[in-house]
mmCIF file of C-alpha atoms in Angstrom:
data_model
loop_
_atom_site.group_PDB
_atom_site.id
_atom_site.type_symbol
_atom_site.label_atom_id
_atom_site.label_comp_id
_atom_site.label_asym_id
_atom_site.label_seq_id
_atom_site.Cartn_x
_atom_site.Cartn_y
_atom_site.Cartn_z
ATOM 1 C CA UNK T 1 90.297 242.433 83.818
ATOM 2 C CA UNK T 2 90.054 239.800 86.453
ATOM 3 C CA UNK T 3 90.004 240.646 90.084
ATOM 4 C CA UNK T 4 91.785 238.708 92.950
ATOM 5 C CA UNK T 5 88.926 237.169 95.419
ATOM 6 C CA UNK T 6 91.137 237.280 98.116
ATOM 7 C CA UNK T 7 92.121 241.018 97.542
ATOM 8 C CA UNK T 8 88.254 242.024 96.977
ATOM 9 C CA UNK T 9 87.467 240.204 100.307
ATOM 10 C CA UNK T 10 90.041 241.992 102.080
ATOM 11 C CA UNK T 11 88.399 245.285 101.704
ATOM 12 C CA UNK T 12 84.695 244.012 101.421
ATOM 13 C CA UNK T 13 85.040 242.204 104.649
ATOM 14 C CA UNK T 14 87.056 244.654 106.390
ATOM 15 C CA UNK T 15 84.278 246.032 108.869
ATOM 16 C CA UNK T 16 82.977 242.668 109.593
ATOM 17 C CA UNK T 17 86.279 241.136 110.138
ATOM 18 C CA UNK T 18 87.306 243.740 112.443
ATOM 19 C CA UNK T 19 84.249 243.388 114.606
ATOM 20 C CA UNK T 20 84.794 239.634 114.615
ATOM 21 C CA UNK T 21 88.469 239.719 115.214
ATOM 22 C CA UNK T 22 89.670 238.797 111.812
ATOM 23 C CA UNK T 23 91.326 241.916 110.918
ATOM 24 C CA UNK T 24 94.688 242.955 112.211
ATOM 25 C CA UNK T 25 98.324 243.271 111.501
ATOM 26 C CA UNK T 26 100.939 240.803 111.468
ATOM 27 C CA UNK T 27 104.499 240.275 110.244
ATOM 28 C CA UNK T 28 104.599 239.750 106.410
ATOM 29 C CA UNK T 29 106.696 237.387 104.894
ATOM 30 C CA UNK T 30 109.471 238.754 102.911
ATOM 31 C CA UNK T 31 111.912 236.943 100.735
ATOM 32 C CA UNK T 32 115.459 237.487 101.945
ATOM 33 C CA UNK T 33 118.911 236.629 100.388
ATOM 34 C CA UNK T 34 120.076 233.663 102.140
ATOM 35 C CA UNK T 35 123.577 233.640 104.008
ATOM 36 C CA UNK T 36 125.888 230.736 105.008
ATOM 37 C CA UNK T 37 124.521 228.032 102.400
ATOM 38 C CA UNK T 38 124.793 227.409 98.654
ATOM 39 C CA UNK T 39 122.081 229.155 96.873
ATOM 40 C CA UNK T 40 122.623 226.988 93.755
ATOM 41 C CA UNK T 41 119.649 225.260 92.762
ATOM 42 C CA UNK T 42 119.234 222.156 90.064
ATOM 43 C CA UNK T 43 116.587 222.050 87.432
ATOM 44 C CA UNK T 44 113.412 219.790 88.619
ATOM 45 C CA UNK T 45 113.917 216.012 87.488
ATOM 46 C CA UNK T 46 111.282 213.702 86.671
ATOM 47 C CA UNK T 47 111.009 209.736 87.229
ATOM 48 C CA UNK T 48 108.291 207.332 86.691
ATOM 49 C CA UNK T 49 106.626 206.489 90.063
ATOM 50 C CA UNK T 50 104.137 204.152 89.152
ATOM 51 C CA UNK T 51 100.841 203.331 86.945
ATOM 52 C CA UNK T 52 97.039 203.756 87.765
ATOM 53 C CA UNK T 53 94.833 200.736 87.249
ATOM 54 C CA UNK T 54 93.632 202.281 83.764
ATOM 55 C CA UNK T 55 97.378 202.453 82.862
ATOM 56 C CA UNK T 56 97.972 206.025 83.559
ATOM 57 C CA UNK T 57 101.659 207.015 84.206
ATOM 58 C CA UNK T 58 102.184 208.808 87.465
ATOM 59 C CA UNK T 59 105.604 210.735 87.838
ATOM 60 C CA UNK T 60 107.503 211.907 90.764
ATOM 61 C CA UNK T 61 109.073 215.131 90.422
ATOM 62 C CA UNK T 62 112.371 216.337 92.563
ATOM 63 C CA UNK T 63 113.098 219.817 93.215
ATOM 64 C CA UNK T 64 116.033 220.964 95.324
ATOM 65 C CA UNK T 65 117.238 224.606 96.291
ATOM 66 C CA UNK T 66 118.798 226.382 99.188
ATOM 67 C CA UNK T 67 119.286 223.042 101.151
ATOM 68 C CA UNK T 68 115.638 222.014 100.897
ATOM 69 C CA UNK T 69 114.589 218.896 98.626
ATOM 70 C CA UNK T 70 110.950 218.511 97.754
ATOM 71 C CA UNK T 71 109.367 215.277 95.922
ATOM 72 C CA UNK T 72 105.959 215.698 94.182
ATOM 73 C CA UNK T 73 103.623 213.216 92.685
ATOM 74 C CA UNK T 74 101.575 214.198 89.599
ATOM 75 C CA UNK T 75 98.877 212.036 91.362
ATOM 76 C CA UNK T 76 96.961 214.503 93.769
ATOM 77 C CA UNK T 77 99.914 216.995 93.716
ATOM 78 C CA UNK T 78 101.326 214.998 96.488
ATOM 79 C CA UNK T 79 104.168 215.986 98.546
ATOM 80 C CA UNK T 80 105.860 212.711 98.760
ATOM 81 C CA UNK T 81 108.877 213.890 100.744
ATOM 82 C CA UNK T 82 110.261 217.028 102.131
ATOM 83 C CA UNK T 83 113.861 217.236 103.262
ATOM 84 C CA UNK T 84 115.343 219.787 105.668
ATOM 85 C CA UNK T 85 118.579 219.829 107.546
ATOM 86 C CA UNK T 86 118.571 219.731 111.379
ATOM 87 C CA UNK T 87 121.139 221.807 113.719
ATOM 88 C CA UNK T 88 124.125 219.666 112.587
ATOM 89 C CA UNK T 89 123.079 219.822 108.828
ATOM 90 C CA UNK T 90 121.873 216.259 108.673
ATOM 91 C CA UNK T 91 118.744 216.310 106.087
ATOM 92 C CA UNK T 92 115.467 214.326 107.014
ATOM 93 C CA UNK T 93 112.117 213.775 105.424
ATOM 94 C CA UNK T 94 109.851 215.704 107.698
ATOM 95 C CA UNK T 95 106.648 214.683 105.527
ATOM 96 C CA UNK T 96 104.546 211.475 106.255
ATOM 97 C CA UNK T 97 103.846 209.150 102.969
ATOM 98 C CA UNK T 98 104.348 206.187 101.119
ATOM 99 C CA UNK T 99 107.121 204.795 99.272
ATOM 100 C CA UNK T 100 104.444 203.238 96.355
ATOM 101 C CA UNK T 101 101.409 204.491 94.322
ATOM 102 C CA UNK T 102 99.187 201.676 95.450
ATOM 103 C CA UNK T 103 99.157 202.622 98.900
ATOM 104 C CA UNK T 104 98.343 206.461 97.991
ATOM 105 C CA UNK T 105 95.338 205.233 95.949
ATOM 106 C CA UNK T 106 93.989 202.551 98.288
ATOM 107 C CA UNK T 107 94.174 203.966 101.681
ATOM 108 C CA UNK T 108 95.956 207.464 102.053
ATOM 109 C CA UNK T 109 94.354 209.898 104.796
ATOM 110 C CA UNK T 110 95.326 212.662 102.380
ATOM 111 C CA UNK T 111 99.147 212.238 102.891
ATOM 112 C CA UNK T 112 100.824 215.360 101.305
ATOM 113 C CA UNK T 113 97.760 216.024 98.907
ATOM 114 C CA UNK T 114 96.259 218.900 97.084
ATOM 115 C CA UNK T 115 92.935 219.535 98.433
ATOM 116 C CA UNK T 116 89.901 220.904 96.474
ATOM 117 C CA UNK T 117 87.530 221.990 95.540
ATOM 118 C CA UNK T 118 86.651 222.605 99.133
ATOM 119 C CA UNK T 119 89.130 221.888 101.940
ATOM 120 C CA UNK T 120 87.604 220.849 105.218
ATOM 121 C CA UNK T 121 84.054 220.044 105.711
ATOM 122 C CA UNK T 122 80.729 221.106 104.466
ATOM 123 C CA UNK T 123 77.788 220.157 106.723
ATOM 124 C CA UNK T 124 75.732 217.369 105.147
ATOM 125 C CA UNK T 125 77.414 217.979 101.932
ATOM 126 C CA UNK T 126 74.576 220.588 101.227
ATOM 127 C CA UNK T 127 74.992 224.577 100.583
ATOM 128 C CA UNK T 128 72.960 226.976 98.369
ATOM 129 C CA UNK T 129 74.231 229.361 96.091
ATOM 130 C CA UNK T 130 72.287 231.988 94.067
ATOM 131 C CA UNK T 131 69.328 230.367 95.226
ATOM 132 C CA UNK T 132 70.103 226.897 94.185
ATOM 133 C CA UNK T 133 71.044 223.914 96.442
ATOM 134 C CA UNK T 134 73.957 221.819 95.712
ATOM 135 C CA UNK T 135 74.555 218.114 97.236
ATOM 136 C CA UNK T 136 78.265 216.960 97.217
ATOM 137 C CA UNK T 137 79.335 213.505 98.306
ATOM 138 C CA UNK T 138 79.110 212.514 101.978
ATOM 139 C CA UNK T 139 82.620 210.771 102.893
ATOM 140 C CA UNK T 140 82.923 211.812 106.643
ATOM 141 C CA UNK T 141 80.133 210.544 108.398
ATOM 142 C CA UNK T 142 77.269 213.067 107.870
ATOM 143 C CA UNK T 143 79.457 215.683 106.134
ATOM 144 C CA UNK T 144 81.523 216.279 103.155
ATOM 145 C CA UNK T 145 85.222 216.174 103.636
ATOM 146 C CA UNK T 146 88.142 217.700 101.222
ATOM 147 C CA UNK T 147 85.972 217.883 98.096
ATOM 148 C CA UNK T 148 84.169 214.454 98.300
ATOM 149 C CA UNK T 149 85.439 210.883 97.860
ATOM 150 C CA UNK T 150 87.267 211.802 94.410
ATOM 151 C CA UNK T 151 88.856 215.215 95.098
ATOM 152 C CA UNK T 152 91.594 216.987 93.729
ATOM 153 C CA UNK T 153 93.836 214.465 95.820
ATOM 154 C CA UNK T 154 92.764 211.640 93.632
ATOM 155 C CA UNK T 155 93.361 213.350 90.418
ATOM 156 C CA UNK T 156 96.281 213.355 88.104
ATOM 157 C CA UNK T 157 98.046 216.799 87.473
ATOM 158 C CA UNK T 158 99.738 218.044 84.342
ATOM 159 C CA UNK T 159 103.063 219.133 85.781
ATOM 160 C CA UNK T 160 105.612 221.897 84.414
ATOM 161 C CA UNK T 161 109.082 222.490 85.945
ATOM 162 C CA UNK T 162 110.560 225.822 85.880
ATOM 163 C CA UNK T 163 113.738 227.572 86.826
ATOM 164 C CA UNK T 164 113.424 231.357 87.248
ATOM 165 C CA UNK T 165 116.083 233.463 88.423
ATOM 166 C CA UNK T 166 117.205 231.740 91.851
ATOM 167 C CA UNK T 167 113.744 230.038 92.121
ATOM 168 C CA UNK T 168 112.946 226.295 91.237
ATOM 169 C CA UNK T 169 109.729 224.899 91.052
ATOM 170 C CA UNK T 170 106.641 222.831 89.686
ATOM 171 C CA UNK T 171 103.346 224.217 88.170
ATOM 172 C CA UNK T 172 100.546 221.766 88.593
ATOM 173 C CA UNK T 173 97.244 222.393 86.474
ATOM 174 C CA UNK T 174 93.903 220.509 85.909
ATOM 175 C CA UNK T 175 90.535 221.535 84.866
ATOM 176 C CA UNK T 176 87.902 220.421 87.306
ATOM 177 C CA UNK T 177 84.444 219.780 84.799
ATOM 178 C CA UNK T 178 81.447 221.558 85.622
ATOM 179 C CA UNK T 179 79.652 219.224 88.037
ATOM 180 C CA UNK T 180 82.588 217.221 89.412
ATOM 181 C CA UNK T 181 81.703 215.881 92.766
ATOM 182 C CA UNK T 182 78.513 217.891 92.600
ATOM 183 C CA UNK T 183 80.065 221.303 92.430
ATOM 184 C CA UNK T 184 79.158 223.736 90.001
ATOM 185 C CA UNK T 185 81.121 225.499 87.235
ATOM 186 C CA UNK T 186 84.105 224.465 85.239
ATOM 187 C CA UNK T 187 87.155 225.142 87.547
ATOM 188 C CA UNK T 188 90.504 225.871 86.000
ATOM 189 C CA UNK T 189 93.261 225.619 88.536
ATOM 190 C CA UNK T 190 96.999 226.258 88.826
ATOM 191 C CA UNK T 191 99.007 225.693 91.873
ATOM 192 C CA UNK T 192 102.892 226.498 91.912
ATOM 193 C CA UNK T 193 105.390 224.783 94.192
ATOM 194 C CA UNK T 194 108.194 227.131 94.561
ATOM 195 C CA UNK T 195 111.439 226.444 96.406
ATOM 196 C CA UNK T 196 113.451 229.808 96.824
ATOM 197 C CA UNK T 197 117.312 230.159 97.109
ATOM 198 C CA UNK T 198 117.023 230.284 100.687
ATOM 199 C CA UNK T 199 115.160 227.165 100.776
ATOM 200 C CA UNK T 200 111.592 228.312 101.573
ATOM 201 C CA UNK T 201 108.607 226.333 100.269
ATOM 202 C CA UNK T 202 105.896 228.674 98.763
ATOM 203 C CA UNK T 203 102.497 227.517 97.305
ATOM 204 C CA UNK T 204 100.627 229.826 95.269
ATOM 205 C CA UNK T 205 96.937 228.605 94.275
ATOM 206 C CA UNK T 206 95.028 230.171 91.366
ATOM 207 C CA UNK T 207 91.622 229.307 90.056
ATOM 208 C CA UNK T 208 88.681 230.681 87.694
ATOM 209 C CA UNK T 209 85.243 229.672 86.886
ATOM 210 C CA UNK T 210 82.697 229.908 84.450
ATOM 211 C CA UNK T 211 79.901 229.498 86.673
ATOM 212 C CA UNK T 212 79.615 230.634 90.619
ATOM 213 C CA UNK T 213 81.053 227.987 92.779
ATOM 214 C CA UNK T 214 82.683 227.588 96.045
ATOM 215 C CA UNK T 215 86.225 227.164 96.473
ATOM 216 C CA UNK T 216 88.843 226.359 99.144
ATOM 217 C CA UNK T 217 92.216 225.306 98.412
ATOM 218 C CA UNK T 218 94.686 223.828 100.495
ATOM 219 C CA UNK T 219 97.773 221.355 101.262
ATOM 220 C CA UNK T 220 97.323 218.545 103.411
ATOM 221 C CA UNK T 221 101.005 217.568 104.325
ATOM 222 C CA UNK T 222 101.746 215.818 107.395
ATOM 223 C CA UNK T 223 104.736 217.045 109.125
ATOM 224 C CA UNK T 224 107.106 215.715 111.841
ATOM 225 C CA UNK T 225 110.148 217.817 112.273
ATOM 226 C CA UNK T 226 111.988 215.064 114.057
ATOM 227 C CA UNK T 227 111.878 212.985 110.756
ATOM 228 C CA UNK T 228 109.156 210.978 109.197
ATOM 229 C CA UNK T 229 108.637 207.611 111.232
ATOM 230 C CA UNK T 230 110.435 209.032 114.144
ATOM 231 C CA UNK T 231 107.670 208.722 116.705
ATOM 232 C CA UNK T 232 105.346 211.274 118.456
ATOM 233 C CA UNK T 233 104.950 215.133 117.504
ATOM 234 C CA UNK T 234 103.960 215.254 121.171
ATOM 235 C CA UNK T 235 107.075 217.102 122.000
ATOM 236 C CA UNK T 236 106.996 219.470 119.190
ATOM 237 C CA UNK T 237 106.036 223.383 120.385
ATOM 238 C CA UNK T 238 103.656 225.241 118.498
ATOM 239 C CA UNK T 239 102.996 229.207 118.674
ATOM 240 C CA UNK T 240 100.048 230.474 116.582
ATOM 241 C CA UNK T 241 98.858 233.984 116.238
ATOM 242 C CA UNK T 242 95.443 233.406 116.828
ATOM 243 C CA UNK T 243 93.282 234.633 119.844
ATOM 244 C CA UNK T 244 90.122 232.846 118.626
ATOM 245 C CA UNK T 245 89.114 229.450 116.933
ATOM 246 C CA UNK T 246 86.009 228.026 115.550
ATOM 247 C CA UNK T 247 84.150 225.220 118.052
ATOM 248 C CA UNK T 248 82.462 222.571 116.428
ATOM 249 C CA UNK T 249 79.705 220.059 117.047
ATOM 250 C CA UNK T 250 79.890 216.267 117.451
ATOM 251 C CA UNK T 251 80.616 215.727 113.713
ATOM 252 C CA UNK T 252 83.453 218.487 113.745
ATOM 253 C CA UNK T 253 81.278 221.398 111.896
ATOM 254 C CA UNK T 254 81.447 224.661 113.427
ATOM 255 C CA UNK T 255 78.992 226.147 115.617
ATOM 256 C CA UNK T 256 79.206 229.670 114.171
ATOM 257 C CA UNK T 257 80.977 230.899 117.294
ATOM 258 C CA UNK T 258 84.346 232.542 117.030
ATOM 259 C CA UNK T 259 85.396 231.655 120.678
ATOM 260 C CA UNK T 260 88.372 232.816 122.525
ATOM 261 C CA UNK T 261 91.154 230.465 123.176
ATOM 262 C CA UNK T 262 92.225 231.867 126.532
ATOM 263 C CA UNK T 263 91.726 229.189 129.156
ATOM 264 C CA UNK T 264 91.261 226.447 126.584
ATOM 265 C CA UNK T 265 93.879 223.707 125.094
ATOM 266 C CA UNK T 266 93.552 226.107 122.048
ATOM 267 C CA UNK T 267 95.611 228.663 123.535
ATOM 268 C CA UNK T 268 99.095 228.494 121.515
ATOM 269 C CA UNK T 269 99.524 232.300 121.570
ATOM 270 C CA UNK T 270 102.861 231.476 123.434
ATOM 271 C CA UNK T 271 104.793 228.593 122.375
ATOM 272 C CA UNK T 272 103.606 225.370 124.066
ATOM 273 C CA UNK T 273 104.100 221.404 123.872
ATOM 274 C CA UNK T 274 101.554 219.935 121.530
ATOM 275 C CA UNK T 275 100.939 216.697 123.402
ATOM 276 C CA UNK T 276 100.234 219.115 126.857
ATOM 277 C CA UNK T 277 97.257 220.440 124.827
ATOM 278 C CA UNK T 278 96.112 217.494 122.603
ATOM 279 C CA UNK T 279 95.353 215.273 125.539
ATOM 280 C CA UNK T 280 93.266 217.499 127.591
ATOM 281 C CA UNK T 281 89.870 216.365 128.536
ATOM 282 C CA UNK T 282 88.407 219.152 127.228
ATOM 283 C CA UNK T 283 84.818 218.619 125.333
ATOM 284 C CA UNK T 284 86.091 219.998 122.204
ATOM 285 C CA UNK T 285 89.332 217.958 122.394
ATOM 286 C CA UNK T 286 87.046 214.964 123.004
ATOM 287 C CA UNK T 287 84.996 215.679 119.926
ATOM 288 C CA UNK T 288 87.906 215.458 117.715
ATOM 289 C CA UNK T 289 89.862 212.695 119.468
ATOM 290 C CA UNK T 290 92.527 215.163 119.725
ATOM 291 C CA UNK T 291 93.180 218.665 118.235
ATOM 292 C CA UNK T 292 91.154 218.896 114.845
ATOM 293 C CA UNK T 293 89.943 222.569 114.583
ATOM 294 C CA UNK T 294 90.177 225.752 112.920
ATOM 295 C CA UNK T 295 91.999 228.583 114.254
ATOM 296 C CA UNK T 296 91.206 232.216 113.205
ATOM 297 C CA UNK T 297 94.272 233.873 112.591
ATOM 298 C CA UNK T 298 94.738 237.321 114.224
ATOM 299 C CA UNK T 299 95.867 238.893 111.009
ATOM 300 C CA UNK T 300 92.809 238.246 109.140
ATOM 301 C CA UNK T 301 92.872 238.139 105.247
ATOM 302 C CA UNK T 302 95.705 239.664 103.848
ATOM 303 C CA UNK T 303 97.054 240.290 100.096
ATOM 304 C CA UNK T 304 100.446 239.136 100.952
ATOM 305 C CA UNK T 305 101.323 236.316 103.379
ATOM 306 C CA UNK T 306 101.258 237.342 106.989
ATOM 307 C CA UNK T 307 102.704 235.526 109.995
ATOM 308 C CA UNK T 308 100.811 232.352 111.226
ATOM 309 C CA UNK T 309 102.686 229.982 113.363
ATOM 310 C CA UNK T 310 106.178 228.697 114.464
ATOM 311 C CA UNK T 311 106.536 225.113 114.973
ATOM 312 C CA UNK T 312 109.593 223.680 116.601
ATOM 313 C CA UNK T 313 111.197 220.044 117.338
ATOM 314 C CA UNK T 314 113.472 220.966 120.267
ATOM 315 C CA UNK T 315 115.288 217.379 119.799
ATOM 316 C CA UNK T 316 116.597 218.185 116.085
ATOM 317 C CA UNK T 317 116.407 221.766 116.214
ATOM 318 C CA UNK T 318 114.523 222.451 113.006
ATOM 319 C CA UNK T 319 111.911 225.272 113.016
ATOM 320 C CA UNK T 320 109.169 225.880 110.518
ATOM 321 C CA UNK T 321 107.156 229.111 110.100
ATOM 322 C CA UNK T 322 104.122 229.752 108.121
ATOM 323 C CA UNK T 323 103.009 232.951 106.590
ATOM 324 C CA UNK T 324 99.627 232.933 104.528
ATOM 325 C CA UNK T 325 97.072 235.209 102.843
ATOM 326 C CA UNK T 326 94.409 232.919 104.522
ATOM 327 C CA UNK T 327 92.261 233.671 107.658
ATOM 328 C CA UNK T 328 92.258 230.526 109.014
ATOM 329 C CA UNK T 329 94.524 227.589 109.887
ATOM 330 C CA UNK T 330 93.170 223.902 110.544
ATOM 331 C CA UNK T 331 95.364 222.005 113.201
ATOM 332 C CA UNK T 332 95.239 218.426 113.067
ATOM 333 C CA UNK T 333 97.167 216.497 115.545
ATOM 334 C CA UNK T 334 97.232 213.012 113.761
ATOM 335 C CA UNK T 335 94.277 211.632 115.811
ATOM 336 C CA UNK T 336 93.071 208.779 113.630
ATOM 337 C CA UNK T 337 96.607 207.368 112.454
ATOM 338 C CA UNK T 338 96.066 204.008 114.259
ATOM 339 C CA UNK T 339 99.132 201.962 113.422
ATOM 340 C CA UNK T 340 97.720 200.280 110.344
ATOM 341 C CA UNK T 341 99.803 202.425 107.708
ATOM 342 C CA UNK T 342 103.432 201.879 107.134
ATOM 343 C CA UNK T 343 105.314 205.131 105.864
ATOM 344 C CA UNK T 344 108.133 205.467 103.637
ATOM 345 C CA UNK T 345 110.540 204.693 106.393
ATOM 346 C CA UNK T 346 108.817 201.084 107.004
ATOM 347 C CA UNK T 347 107.630 201.992 110.269
ATOM 348 C CA UNK T 348 104.136 202.282 111.015
ATOM 349 C CA UNK T 349 102.253 205.692 111.876
ATOM 350 C CA UNK T 350 100.545 205.635 115.218
ATOM 351 C CA UNK T 351 98.341 208.333 116.572
ATOM 352 C CA UNK T 352 99.958 211.616 116.754
ATOM 353 C CA UNK T 353 103.163 210.603 114.675
ATOM 354 C CA UNK T 354 102.589 213.665 112.524
ATOM 355 C CA UNK T 355 100.306 216.898 112.389
ATOM 356 C CA UNK T 356 98.790 218.888 109.657
ATOM 357 C CA UNK T 357 98.641 222.643 109.252
ATOM 358 C CA UNK T 358 96.278 223.629 106.758
ATOM 359 C CA UNK T 359 96.065 227.072 105.550
ATOM 360 C CA UNK T 360 92.362 227.733 104.536
ATOM 361 C CA UNK T 361 89.132 229.747 104.914
ATOM 362 C CA UNK T 362 86.805 228.362 107.391
ATOM 363 C CA UNK T 363 85.135 225.022 107.540
ATOM 364 C CA UNK T 364 81.441 224.897 106.302
ATOM 365 C CA UNK T 365 81.892 228.630 105.178
ATOM 366 C CA UNK T 366 79.242 228.035 102.443
ATOM 367 C CA UNK T 367 76.621 227.462 105.311
ATOM 368 C CA UNK T 368 77.889 230.167 107.421
ATOM 369 C CA UNK T 369 77.132 233.441 106.429
ATOM 370 C CA UNK T 370 79.294 235.218 109.128
ATOM 371 C CA UNK T 371 82.287 233.436 107.959
ATOM 372 C CA UNK T 372 84.584 235.215 105.069
ATOM 373 C CA UNK T 373 83.271 234.022 101.943
ATOM 374 C CA UNK T 374 84.218 231.255 99.712
ATOM 375 C CA UNK T 375 82.388 231.931 96.788
ATOM 376 C CA UNK T 376 84.018 232.441 93.451
ATOM 377 C CA UNK T 377 82.301 234.089 90.444
ATOM 378 C CA UNK T 378 83.288 234.316 86.570
ATOM 379 C CA UNK T 379 85.462 237.152 86.082
ATOM 380 C CA UNK T 380 87.324 236.894 89.341
ATOM 381 C CA UNK T 381 90.330 234.938 90.178
ATOM 382 C CA UNK T 382 90.906 232.754 93.331
ATOM 383 C CA UNK T 383 94.287 233.623 94.798
ATOM 384 C CA UNK T 384 95.964 232.074 97.727
ATOM 385 C CA UNK T 385 99.636 231.984 98.837
ATOM 386 C CA UNK T 386 101.146 230.053 101.856
ATOM 387 C CA UNK T 387 104.829 230.161 102.526
ATOM 388 C CA UNK T 388 106.998 227.660 104.604
ATOM 389 C CA UNK T 389 110.314 228.826 105.900
ATOM 390 C CA UNK T 390 112.780 226.321 107.596
ATOM 391 C CA UNK T 391 115.682 226.850 109.907
ATOM 392 C CA UNK T 392 117.326 225.092 112.690
ATOM 393 C CA UNK T 393 118.473 226.228 116.138
#
């Protein structure tokens, strides 16, 4: 019987995690019956979004439930649109992206994409597993980023809609062949996007392998709670339950230290405006041209989603909370948006016009023995869950 890698790690690394400040308790996510809004969802629908150069059709799926509307592409599992209401009930798309397939293929900085096999960076694109060395593509200076130059974000996924009780959603599947982007093992991947009756967006990741490999899957949605194309996220406030973060070198690879956030721009233990922190002349901020770091969540690895953060836009009143089973959260403040990309609104995206919150294991874990392991072996199942809840005040 297969076992959960996440559950195994929660027990196997408990002592080390506690010593490093990785273990802890936190508020767990629990589904609740919604009040004050219609809970009636509609079966997911599909439309042709475009064709790739080889003629492959790419579809856009629309799922709506509990006041939330999600539009997902079969290409890259991309969240092309995520609509939620503000304090007045007016819905807006809070996810950055394009209105056409060609732009996603040609120039997307991972807008809305599923990331794999390995989310975040691997130093020099090299790692050793069971005494054997592997080289994966270098696509971020001297390092490998988000699985290589043709990762999961650039693959066409099989998509199956579902309506289960009051939930509505999509199941995305693909098989990553042995050796794809240099990674060992045939990886069978299943990702489920669910909208609950109260409008929560849940992502469940599962994967199995026939050879030992490394895996770290995440979602690269760019959020702007004021609405896509509305301008800077500097005024958004962020609270994150993380007393430590992983400092990086000049190429954004972790040094191995789990540093305390106290007294640094990385301290979001109380809600703070993002702009105040992301524009501080701190060496680590200079390395990332803003915030582009992994936070060590206080709750550690959990078998059920535990509280990670609250993101708020004071202007619209929109609030997003995230709960996850993962031990880390990569917060990227949109530092490399440079005004050359036009989004679904037709407006140009400038630096800081969106932010990413990527639940994950830590960057470069295959080369950092002190970090929680990302190794997946035959007979075990990779499982990870992240939930986004939405409200307005």
